[in-house]
PDB file of C-alpha atoms in Angstrom:
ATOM      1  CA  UNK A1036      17.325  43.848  40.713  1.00  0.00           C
ATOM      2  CA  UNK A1037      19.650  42.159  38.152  1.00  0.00           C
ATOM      3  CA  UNK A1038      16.694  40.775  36.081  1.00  0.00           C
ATOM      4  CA  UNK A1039      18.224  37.896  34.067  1.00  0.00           C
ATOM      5  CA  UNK A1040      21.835  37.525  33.457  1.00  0.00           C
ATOM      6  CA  UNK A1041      24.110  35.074  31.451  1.00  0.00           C
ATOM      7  CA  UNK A1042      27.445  34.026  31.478  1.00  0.00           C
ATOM      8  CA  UNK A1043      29.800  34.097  29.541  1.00  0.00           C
ATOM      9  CA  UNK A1044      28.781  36.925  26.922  1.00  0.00           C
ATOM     10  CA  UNK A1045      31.091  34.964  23.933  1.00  0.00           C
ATOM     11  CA  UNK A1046      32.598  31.809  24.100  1.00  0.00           C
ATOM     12  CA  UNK A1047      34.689  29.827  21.220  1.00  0.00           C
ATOM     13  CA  UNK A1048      34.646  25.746  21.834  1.00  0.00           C
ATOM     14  CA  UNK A1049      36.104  22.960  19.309  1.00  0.00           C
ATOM     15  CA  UNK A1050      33.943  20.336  18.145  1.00  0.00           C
ATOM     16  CA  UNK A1051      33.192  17.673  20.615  1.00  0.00           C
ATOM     17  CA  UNK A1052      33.870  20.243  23.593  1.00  0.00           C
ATOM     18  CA  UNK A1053      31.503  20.408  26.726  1.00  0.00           C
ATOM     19  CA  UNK A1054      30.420  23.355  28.211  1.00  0.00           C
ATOM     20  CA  UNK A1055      27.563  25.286  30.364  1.00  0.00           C
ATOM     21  CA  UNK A1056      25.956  28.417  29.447  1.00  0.00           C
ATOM     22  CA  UNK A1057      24.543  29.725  32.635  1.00  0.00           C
ATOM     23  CA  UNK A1058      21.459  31.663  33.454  1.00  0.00           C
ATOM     24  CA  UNK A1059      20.049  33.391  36.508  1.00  0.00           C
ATOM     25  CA  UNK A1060      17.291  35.432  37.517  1.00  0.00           C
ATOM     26  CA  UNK A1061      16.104  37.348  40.479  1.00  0.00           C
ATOM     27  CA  UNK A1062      12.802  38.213  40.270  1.00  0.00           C
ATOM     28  CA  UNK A1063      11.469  34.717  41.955  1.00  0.00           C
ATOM     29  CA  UNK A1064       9.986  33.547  38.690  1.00  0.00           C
ATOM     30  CA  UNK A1065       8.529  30.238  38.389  1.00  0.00           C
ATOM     31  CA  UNK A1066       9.282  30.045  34.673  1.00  0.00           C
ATOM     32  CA  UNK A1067      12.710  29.910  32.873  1.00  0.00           C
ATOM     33  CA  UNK A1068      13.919  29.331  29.456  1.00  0.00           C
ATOM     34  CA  UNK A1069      16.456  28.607  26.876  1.00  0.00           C
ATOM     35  CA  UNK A1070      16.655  29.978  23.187  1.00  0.00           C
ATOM     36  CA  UNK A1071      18.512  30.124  20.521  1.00  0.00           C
ATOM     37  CA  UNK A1072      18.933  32.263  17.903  1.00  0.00           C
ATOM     38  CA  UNK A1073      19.852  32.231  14.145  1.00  0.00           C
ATOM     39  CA  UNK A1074      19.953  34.702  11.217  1.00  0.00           C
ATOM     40  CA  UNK A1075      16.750  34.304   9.586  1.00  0.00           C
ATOM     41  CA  UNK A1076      14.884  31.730  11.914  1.00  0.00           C
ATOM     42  CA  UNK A1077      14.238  34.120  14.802  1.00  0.00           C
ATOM     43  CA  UNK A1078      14.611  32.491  18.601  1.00  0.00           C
ATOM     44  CA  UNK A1079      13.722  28.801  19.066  1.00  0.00           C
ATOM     45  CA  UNK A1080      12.827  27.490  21.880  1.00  0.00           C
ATOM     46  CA  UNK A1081      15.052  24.700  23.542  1.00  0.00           C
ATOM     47  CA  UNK A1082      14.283  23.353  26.984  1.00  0.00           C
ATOM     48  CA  UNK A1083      12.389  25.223  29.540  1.00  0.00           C
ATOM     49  CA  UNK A1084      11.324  24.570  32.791  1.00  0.00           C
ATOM     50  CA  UNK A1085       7.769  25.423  34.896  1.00  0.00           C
ATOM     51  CA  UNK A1086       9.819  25.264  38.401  1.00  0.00           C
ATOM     52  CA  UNK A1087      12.491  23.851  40.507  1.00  0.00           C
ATOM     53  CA  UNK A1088      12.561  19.887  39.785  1.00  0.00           C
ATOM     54  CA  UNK A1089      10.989  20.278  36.592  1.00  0.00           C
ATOM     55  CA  UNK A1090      12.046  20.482  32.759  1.00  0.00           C
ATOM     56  CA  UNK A1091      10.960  19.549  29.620  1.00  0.00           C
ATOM     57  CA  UNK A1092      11.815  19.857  25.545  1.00  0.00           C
ATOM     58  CA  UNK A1093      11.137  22.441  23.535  1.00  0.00           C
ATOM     59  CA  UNK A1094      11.235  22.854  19.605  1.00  0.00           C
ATOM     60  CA  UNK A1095      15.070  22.096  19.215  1.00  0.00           C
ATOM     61  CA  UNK A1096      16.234  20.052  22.498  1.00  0.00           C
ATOM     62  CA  UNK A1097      18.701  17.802  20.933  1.00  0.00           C
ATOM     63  CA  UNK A1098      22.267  18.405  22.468  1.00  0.00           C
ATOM     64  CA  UNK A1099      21.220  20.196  24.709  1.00  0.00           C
ATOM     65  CA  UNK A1100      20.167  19.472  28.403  1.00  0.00           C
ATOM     66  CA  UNK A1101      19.108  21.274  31.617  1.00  0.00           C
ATOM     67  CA  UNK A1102      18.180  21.098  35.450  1.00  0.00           C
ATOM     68  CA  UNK A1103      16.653  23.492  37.617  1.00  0.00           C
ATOM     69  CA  UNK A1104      17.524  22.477  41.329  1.00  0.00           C
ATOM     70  CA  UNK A1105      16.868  26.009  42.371  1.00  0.00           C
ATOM     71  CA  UNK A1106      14.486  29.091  41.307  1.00  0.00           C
ATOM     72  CA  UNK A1107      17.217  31.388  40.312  1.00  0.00           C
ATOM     73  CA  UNK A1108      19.058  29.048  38.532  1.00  0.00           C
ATOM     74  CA  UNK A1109      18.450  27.057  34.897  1.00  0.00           C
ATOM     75  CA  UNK A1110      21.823  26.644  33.319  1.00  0.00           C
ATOM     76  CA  UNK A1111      22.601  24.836  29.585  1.00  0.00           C
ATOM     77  CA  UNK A1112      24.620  21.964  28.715  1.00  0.00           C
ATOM     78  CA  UNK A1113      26.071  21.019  25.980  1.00  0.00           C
ATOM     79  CA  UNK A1114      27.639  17.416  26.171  1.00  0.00           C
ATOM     80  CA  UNK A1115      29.513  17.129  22.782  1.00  0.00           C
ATOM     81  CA  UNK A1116      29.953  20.803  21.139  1.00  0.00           C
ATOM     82  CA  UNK A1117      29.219  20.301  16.953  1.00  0.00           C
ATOM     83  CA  UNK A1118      29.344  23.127  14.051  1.00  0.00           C
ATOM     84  CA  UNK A1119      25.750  23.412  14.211  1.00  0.00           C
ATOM     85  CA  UNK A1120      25.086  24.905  17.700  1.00  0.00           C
ATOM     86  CA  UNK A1121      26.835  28.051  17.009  1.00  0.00           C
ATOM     87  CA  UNK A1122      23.823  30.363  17.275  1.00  0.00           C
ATOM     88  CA  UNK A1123      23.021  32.953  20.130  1.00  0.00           C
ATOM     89  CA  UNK A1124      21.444  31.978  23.238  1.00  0.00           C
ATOM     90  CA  UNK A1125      18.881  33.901  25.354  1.00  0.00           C
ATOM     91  CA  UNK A1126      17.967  32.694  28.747  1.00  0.00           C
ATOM     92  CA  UNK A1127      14.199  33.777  29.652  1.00  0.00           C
ATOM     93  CA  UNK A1128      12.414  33.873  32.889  1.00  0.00           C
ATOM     94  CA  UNK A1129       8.530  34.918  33.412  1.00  0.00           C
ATOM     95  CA  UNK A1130       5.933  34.352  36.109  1.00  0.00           C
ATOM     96  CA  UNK A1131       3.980  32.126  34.463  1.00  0.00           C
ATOM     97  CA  UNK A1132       3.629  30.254  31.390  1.00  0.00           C
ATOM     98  CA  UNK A1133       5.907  32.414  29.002  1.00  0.00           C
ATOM     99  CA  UNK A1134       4.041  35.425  29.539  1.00  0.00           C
ATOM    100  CA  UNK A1135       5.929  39.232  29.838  1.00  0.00           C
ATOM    101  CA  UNK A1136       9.282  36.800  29.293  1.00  0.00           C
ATOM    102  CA  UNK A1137      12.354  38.930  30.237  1.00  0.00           C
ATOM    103  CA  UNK A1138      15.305  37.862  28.257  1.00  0.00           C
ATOM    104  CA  UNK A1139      19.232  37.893  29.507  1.00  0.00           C
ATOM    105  CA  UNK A1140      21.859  39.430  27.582  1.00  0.00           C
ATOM    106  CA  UNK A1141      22.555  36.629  25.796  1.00  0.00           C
ATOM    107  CA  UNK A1142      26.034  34.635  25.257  1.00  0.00           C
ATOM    108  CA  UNK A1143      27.165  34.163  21.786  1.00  0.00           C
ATOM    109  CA  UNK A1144      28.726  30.487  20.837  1.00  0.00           C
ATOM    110  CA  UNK A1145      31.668  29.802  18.057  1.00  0.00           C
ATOM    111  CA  UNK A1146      31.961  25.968  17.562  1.00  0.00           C
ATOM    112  CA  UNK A1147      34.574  25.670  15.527  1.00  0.00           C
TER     113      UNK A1147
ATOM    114  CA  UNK B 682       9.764  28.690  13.017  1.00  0.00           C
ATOM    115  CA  UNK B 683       7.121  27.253  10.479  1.00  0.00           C
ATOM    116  CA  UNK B 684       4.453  27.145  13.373  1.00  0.00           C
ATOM    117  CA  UNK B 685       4.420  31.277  12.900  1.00  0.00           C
ATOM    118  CA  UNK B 686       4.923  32.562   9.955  1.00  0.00           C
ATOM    119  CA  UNK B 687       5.721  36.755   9.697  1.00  0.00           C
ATOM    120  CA  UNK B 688       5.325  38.787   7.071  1.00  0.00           C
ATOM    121  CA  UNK B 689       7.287  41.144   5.521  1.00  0.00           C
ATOM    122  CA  UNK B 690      10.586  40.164   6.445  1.00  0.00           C
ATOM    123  CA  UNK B 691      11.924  43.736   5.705  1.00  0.00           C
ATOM    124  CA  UNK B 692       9.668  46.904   5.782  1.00  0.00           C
ATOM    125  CA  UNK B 693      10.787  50.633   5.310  1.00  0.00           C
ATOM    126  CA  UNK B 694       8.983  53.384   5.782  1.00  0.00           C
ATOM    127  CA  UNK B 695       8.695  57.267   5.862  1.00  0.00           C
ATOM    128  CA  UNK B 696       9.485  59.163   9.700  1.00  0.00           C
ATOM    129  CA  UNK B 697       5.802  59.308  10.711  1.00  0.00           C
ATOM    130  CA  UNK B 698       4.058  56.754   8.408  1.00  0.00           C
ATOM    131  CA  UNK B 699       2.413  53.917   9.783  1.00  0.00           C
ATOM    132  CA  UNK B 700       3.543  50.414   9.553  1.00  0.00           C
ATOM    133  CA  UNK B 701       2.037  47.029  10.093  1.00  0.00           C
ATOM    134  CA  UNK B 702       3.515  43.795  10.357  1.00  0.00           C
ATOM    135  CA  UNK B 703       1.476  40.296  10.552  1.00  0.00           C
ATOM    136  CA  UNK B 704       1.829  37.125  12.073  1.00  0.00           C
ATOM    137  CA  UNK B 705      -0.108  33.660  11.171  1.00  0.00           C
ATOM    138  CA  UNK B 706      -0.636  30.453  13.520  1.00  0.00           C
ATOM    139  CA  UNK B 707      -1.823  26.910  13.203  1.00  0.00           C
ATOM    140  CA  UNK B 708      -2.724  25.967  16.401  1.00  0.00           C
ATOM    141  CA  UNK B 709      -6.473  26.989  16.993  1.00  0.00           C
ATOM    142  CA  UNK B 710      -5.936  26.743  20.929  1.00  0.00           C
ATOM    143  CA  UNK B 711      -3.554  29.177  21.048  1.00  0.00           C
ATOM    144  CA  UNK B 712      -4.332  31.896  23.590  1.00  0.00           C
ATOM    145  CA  UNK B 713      -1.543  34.366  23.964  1.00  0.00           C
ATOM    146  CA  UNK B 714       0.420  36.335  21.400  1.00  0.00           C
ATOM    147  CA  UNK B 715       2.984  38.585  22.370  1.00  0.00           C
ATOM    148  CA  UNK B 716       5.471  41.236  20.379  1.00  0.00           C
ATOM    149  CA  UNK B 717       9.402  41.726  20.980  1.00  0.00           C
ATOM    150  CA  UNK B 718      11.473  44.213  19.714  1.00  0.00           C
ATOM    151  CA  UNK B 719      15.313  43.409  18.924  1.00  0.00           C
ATOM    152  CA  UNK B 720      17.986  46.181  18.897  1.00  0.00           C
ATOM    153  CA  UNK B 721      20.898  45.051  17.578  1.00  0.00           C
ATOM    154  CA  UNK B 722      23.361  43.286  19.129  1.00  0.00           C
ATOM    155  CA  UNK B 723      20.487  43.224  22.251  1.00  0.00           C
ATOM    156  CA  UNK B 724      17.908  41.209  23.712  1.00  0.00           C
ATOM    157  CA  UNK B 725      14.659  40.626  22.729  1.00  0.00           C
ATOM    158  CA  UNK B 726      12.117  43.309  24.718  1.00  0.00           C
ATOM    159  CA  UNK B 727       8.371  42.921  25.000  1.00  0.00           C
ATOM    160  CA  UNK B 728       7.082  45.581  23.856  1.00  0.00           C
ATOM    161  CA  UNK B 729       2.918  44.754  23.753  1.00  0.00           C
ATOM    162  CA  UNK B 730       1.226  41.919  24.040  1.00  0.00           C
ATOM    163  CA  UNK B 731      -2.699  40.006  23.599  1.00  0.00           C
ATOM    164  CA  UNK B 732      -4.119  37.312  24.995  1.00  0.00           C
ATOM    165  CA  UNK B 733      -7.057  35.103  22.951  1.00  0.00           C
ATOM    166  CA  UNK B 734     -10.143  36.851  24.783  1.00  0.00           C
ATOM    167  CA  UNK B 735      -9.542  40.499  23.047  1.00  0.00           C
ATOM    168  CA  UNK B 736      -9.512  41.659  19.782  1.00  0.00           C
ATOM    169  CA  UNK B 737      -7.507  44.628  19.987  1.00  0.00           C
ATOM    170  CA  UNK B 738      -5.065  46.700  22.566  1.00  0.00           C
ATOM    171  CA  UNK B 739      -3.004  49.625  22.162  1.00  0.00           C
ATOM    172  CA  UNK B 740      -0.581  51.622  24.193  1.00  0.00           C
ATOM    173  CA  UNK B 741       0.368  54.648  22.922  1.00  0.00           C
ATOM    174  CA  UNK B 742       1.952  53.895  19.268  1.00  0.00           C
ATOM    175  CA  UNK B 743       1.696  50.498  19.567  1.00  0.00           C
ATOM    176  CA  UNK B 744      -1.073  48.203  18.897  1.00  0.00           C
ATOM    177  CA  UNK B 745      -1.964  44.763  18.072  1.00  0.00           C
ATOM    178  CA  UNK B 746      -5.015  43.115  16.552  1.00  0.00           C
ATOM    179  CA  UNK B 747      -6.182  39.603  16.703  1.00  0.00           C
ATOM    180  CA  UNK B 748      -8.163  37.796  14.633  1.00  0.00           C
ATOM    181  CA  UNK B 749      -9.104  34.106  16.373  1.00  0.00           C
ATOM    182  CA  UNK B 750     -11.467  32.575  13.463  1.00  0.00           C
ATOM    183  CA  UNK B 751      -8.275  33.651  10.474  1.00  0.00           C
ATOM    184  CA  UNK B 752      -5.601  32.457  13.289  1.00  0.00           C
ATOM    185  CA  UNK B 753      -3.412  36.003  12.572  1.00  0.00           C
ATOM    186  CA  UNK B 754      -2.982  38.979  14.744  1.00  0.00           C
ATOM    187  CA  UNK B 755      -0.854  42.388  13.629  1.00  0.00           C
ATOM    188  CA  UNK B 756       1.420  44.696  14.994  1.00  0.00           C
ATOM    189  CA  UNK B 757       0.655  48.526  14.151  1.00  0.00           C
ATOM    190  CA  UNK B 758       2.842  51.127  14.830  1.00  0.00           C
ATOM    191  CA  UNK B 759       1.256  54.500  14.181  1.00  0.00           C
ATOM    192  CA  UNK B 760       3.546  57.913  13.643  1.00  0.00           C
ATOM    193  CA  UNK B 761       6.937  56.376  13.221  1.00  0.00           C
ATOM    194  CA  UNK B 762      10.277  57.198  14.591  1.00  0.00           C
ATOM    195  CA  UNK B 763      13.733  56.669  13.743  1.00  0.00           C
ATOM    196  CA  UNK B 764      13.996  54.725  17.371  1.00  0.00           C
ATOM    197  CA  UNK B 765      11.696  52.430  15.925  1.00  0.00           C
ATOM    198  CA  UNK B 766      14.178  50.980  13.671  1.00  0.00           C
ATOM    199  CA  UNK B 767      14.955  47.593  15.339  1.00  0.00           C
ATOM    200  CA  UNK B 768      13.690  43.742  14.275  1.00  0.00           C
ATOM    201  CA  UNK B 769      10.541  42.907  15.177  1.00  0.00           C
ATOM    202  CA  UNK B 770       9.199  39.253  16.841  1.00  0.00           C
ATOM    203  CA  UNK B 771       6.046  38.049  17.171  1.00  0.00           C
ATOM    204  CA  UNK B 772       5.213  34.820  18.790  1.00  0.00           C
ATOM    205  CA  UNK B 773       2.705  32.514  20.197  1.00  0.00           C
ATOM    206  CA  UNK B 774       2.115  30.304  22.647  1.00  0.00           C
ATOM    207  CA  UNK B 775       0.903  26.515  21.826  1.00  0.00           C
ATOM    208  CA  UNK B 776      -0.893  23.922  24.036  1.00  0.00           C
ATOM    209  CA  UNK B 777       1.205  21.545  25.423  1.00  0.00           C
ATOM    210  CA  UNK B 778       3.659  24.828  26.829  1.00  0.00           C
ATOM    211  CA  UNK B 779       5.381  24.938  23.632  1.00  0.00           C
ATOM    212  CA  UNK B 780       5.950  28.967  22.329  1.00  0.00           C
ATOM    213  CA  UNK B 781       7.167  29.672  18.894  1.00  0.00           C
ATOM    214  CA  UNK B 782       8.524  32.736  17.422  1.00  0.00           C
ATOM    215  CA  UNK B 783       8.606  34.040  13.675  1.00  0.00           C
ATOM    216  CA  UNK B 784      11.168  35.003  11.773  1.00  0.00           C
ATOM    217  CA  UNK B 785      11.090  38.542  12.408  1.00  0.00           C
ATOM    218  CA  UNK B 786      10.398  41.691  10.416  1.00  0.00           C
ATOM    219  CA  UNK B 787      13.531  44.210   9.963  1.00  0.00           C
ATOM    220  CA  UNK B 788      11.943  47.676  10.344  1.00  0.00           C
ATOM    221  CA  UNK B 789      13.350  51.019   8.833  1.00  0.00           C
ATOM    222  CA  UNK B 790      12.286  54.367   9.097  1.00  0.00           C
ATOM    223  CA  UNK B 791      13.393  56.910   7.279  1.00  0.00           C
ATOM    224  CA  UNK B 792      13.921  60.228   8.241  1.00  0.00           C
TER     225      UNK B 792
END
């Protein structure tokens, strides 16, 4: 098994760029998760979702959005790239309601 | 985030000392609490965890405490190694499927 993986490891967008940070997991787990994290403010949590066809916000959602039309799959959007959302993101997957999360390797974001 | 707060933010200690590291929440109905420990430049790894109807569970080293009526819990690490140097997380998990994580805890030991 793979666990959770994330692409791309590092990327470097302008301001006002869109991209998608992708996530996958394959251990069949109902819930996934998005995080982001900054020096001194640990991992927040973004958007997450309980299953296929279903999403919702977290602490920090704005910019950011998500589907989940499969189980494997939960990937991140950002529409318009700003200054402020370069952080870290972790992608997390678990069973069931955020317990035993297992976190992907993470993909590091420049917005310049 | 303010919903957990984590305290100390840095901690050193001895090779083989014992260190502790506590976490505080505000939401009363919160009923699982779980610890990560951060390499760095890696991801976040659960390392022990509690849910609201214990006080107390250990594996090996490791254990964490949980105090329901004070709304804290701790993380004690017993004998300490030099591979225990890494950032610590806790976290907990709020009605409404909302999970919060404090600010961590940098942990040293010295050998």
């Amino acid at each position: 098994n793979a666990g959770v993986t994330q692409t791309p490891k590092f990327q470097v967008l302008k301001t006002g760029q869109s991209m998608t940070l992708q996530c996958a997991q394959d251990m069949n787990h109902e819930y996934m998760s998005w995080y982001r994290q900054d020096p001194g403010m640990g991992l927040r949590l973004i958007h997450y979702s309980v299953g296929a066809g279903i999403t919702d916000q977290g602490e920090v959602p704005n910019g950011y959005n998500v589907s989940r039309s499969t189980t494997e799959d939960f990937p991140l959007r950002l529409l318009s790239a700003a200054p402020s959302q370069t952080s870290v993101y972790f992608c997390a997957s678990s069973s069931e309601g955020f317990l035993e999360q297992y976190f992907g390797p993470g993909t590091r974001l420049t917005v310049t | 985030g303010e919903n957990v707060e984590q305290h100390p933010s840095t901690l050193s200690v001895q090779e083989g000392d014992s260190a502790v590291i506590k976490c505080t929440y505000s939401d009363s109905a919160s009923n699982y609490f779980p610890w990560y420990k951060q390499e760095l430049g890696k991801r976040p790894q659960l390392i022990i965890d509690i849910r609201s109807n214990v006080g107390e569970k250990k594996d090996q080293r490791i254990a964490v405490t949980l105090n329901k009526t004070a709304k804290h819990f701790s993380l004690h690490i017993t004998e300490t190694q030099p591979e225990d140097s890494a950032v610590y997380f806790c976290a907990a998990r709020y009605t409404g499927n909302q999970f919060y994580f404090g600010t961590g805890t940098s942990l040293t030991v010295i050998p």
